[in-house]
Coordinates of C-alpha atoms in Angstrom, one line a residue:
X22 CA -32.2 -44.3 30.0
X23 CA -29.8 -41.5 28.7
X24 CA -26.2 -42.1 27.8
X25 CA -25.1 -40.5 31.1
X26 CA -27.3 -42.8 33.2
X27 CA -25.7 -45.9 31.4
X28 CA -22.3 -44.4 31.8
X29 CA -23.0 -43.9 35.9
X30 CA -24.5 -47.3 36.0
X31 CA -21.8 -49.1 34.3
X32 CA -19.2 -47.1 36.8
X33 CA -21.3 -48.3 39.8
X34 CA -21.2 -51.7 38.4
X35 CA -17.5 -52.0 38.2
X36 CA -17.3 -50.8 41.7
X37 CA -19.6 -53.3 42.7
X38 CA -17.8 -56.1 40.7
X39 CA -14.5 -54.9 42.6
X40 CA -15.9 -55.4 46.0
X41 CA -17.7 -58.6 45.5
X42 CA -15.8 -60.7 43.2
X43 CA -18.7 -62.3 41.6
X44 CA -18.6 -65.8 40.2
X45 CA -19.2 -65.5 36.4
X46 CA -19.6 -68.9 34.3
X47 CA -18.6 -68.6 30.7
X48 CA -19.4 -70.7 28.0
X49 CA -16.7 -69.5 25.2
X50 CA -14.9 -70.5 22.2
X51 CA -11.1 -71.9 22.1
X52 CA -9.7 -68.7 20.4
X53 CA -11.0 -66.2 23.2
X54 CA -11.2 -68.7 26.3
X55 CA -7.6 -67.0 27.9
X56 CA -8.8 -63.6 26.9
X57 CA -12.2 -63.9 28.6
X58 CA -11.0 -65.4 31.5
X59 CA -8.2 -62.7 31.7
X60 CA -10.7 -60.0 31.4
X61 CA -13.1 -61.1 34.1
X62 CA -10.3 -61.5 36.6
X63 CA -8.7 -58.1 35.6
X64 CA -12.2 -56.3 36.5
X65 CA -12.2 -58.2 39.8
X66 CA -14.7 -61.3 39.0
X67 CA -13.9 -65.1 39.6
X68 CA -13.9 -66.6 35.9
X69 CA -15.2 -70.3 35.6
X70 CA -14.8 -71.8 32.3
X71 CA -17.6 -74.3 31.8
X72 CA -18.2 -77.1 29.1
X73 CA -20.5 -79.7 30.6
X74 CA -24.1 -79.4 30.8
X75 CA -24.3 -80.0 34.6
X76 CA -21.7 -77.2 35.0
X77 CA -23.5 -74.6 33.3
X78 CA -26.7 -75.3 34.7
X79 CA -25.2 -75.1 38.5
X80 CA -23.2 -71.8 37.4
X81 CA -26.5 -70.2 35.6
X82 CA -28.2 -70.9 39.1
X83 CA -25.5 -69.9 41.7
X84 CA -23.0 -67.6 39.6
X85 CA -23.9 -63.9 39.5
X86 CA -23.5 -63.9 35.8
X87 CA -23.0 -66.0 32.7
X88 CA -20.9 -65.0 29.8
X89 CA -21.9 -67.1 26.2
X90 CA -19.7 -66.6 23.3
X91 CA -19.2 -69.6 21.2
X92 CA -18.6 -68.6 17.9
X93 CA -18.5 -71.8 16.0
X94 CA -21.0 -74.0 17.5
X95 CA -19.4 -77.3 18.6
X96 CA -21.3 -80.6 19.6
X97 CA -20.4 -79.8 23.5
X98 CA -21.9 -76.2 23.0
X99 CA -25.5 -78.1 21.5
X100 CA -25.5 -79.9 24.8
X101 CA -24.8 -76.9 27.4
X102 CA -26.8 -74.2 26.0
X103 CA -30.3 -75.6 26.2
X104 CA -29.4 -76.3 30.0
X105 CA -27.9 -72.9 30.7
X106 CA -30.8 -70.9 28.6
X107 CA -33.5 -72.7 30.5
X108 CA -32.0 -72.0 33.9
X109 CA -31.3 -68.5 33.3
X110 CA -35.2 -68.2 32.0
X111 CA -36.3 -70.1 35.0
X112 CA -34.3 -67.8 37.4
X113 CA -35.5 -64.6 35.8
X114 CA -32.1 -63.5 34.6
X115 CA -32.9 -63.6 31.1
X116 CA -35.7 -60.9 31.5
X117 CA -33.4 -58.6 33.2
X118 CA -30.9 -58.8 30.3
X119 CA -33.5 -58.4 27.7
X120 CA -34.8 -55.2 29.4
X121 CA -31.2 -53.8 29.7
X122 CA -30.6 -54.5 26.0
X123 CA -33.6 -52.6 25.2
X124 CA -32.7 -49.7 27.3
X125 CA -29.2 -49.7 25.6
X126 CA -30.5 -49.7 22.2
X127 CA -32.9 -46.7 22.8
X128 CA -29.7 -44.4 23.0

């Protein structure tokens, strides 16, 4: 992908987010929790901050995206992250993410 193609894809994604108001599960640290929620809301998403393993698993299955930024790994993160990672892998979202990252790195 060229830089221009990625920019076009980003612009299309922003328009889609504004139209669809996707639910995004977020596992984040206490320092950035308000910033992350407000940023998701500002671009048209629906923020859902999760901490419990069952919540993370449900949102990984049913949400349109997951945001993970734990910074300092707390015991609750050690509980929830394996559930979320397995669910994302099982729903093929992990492969999509890894392919996108590889394309961006080629620029």
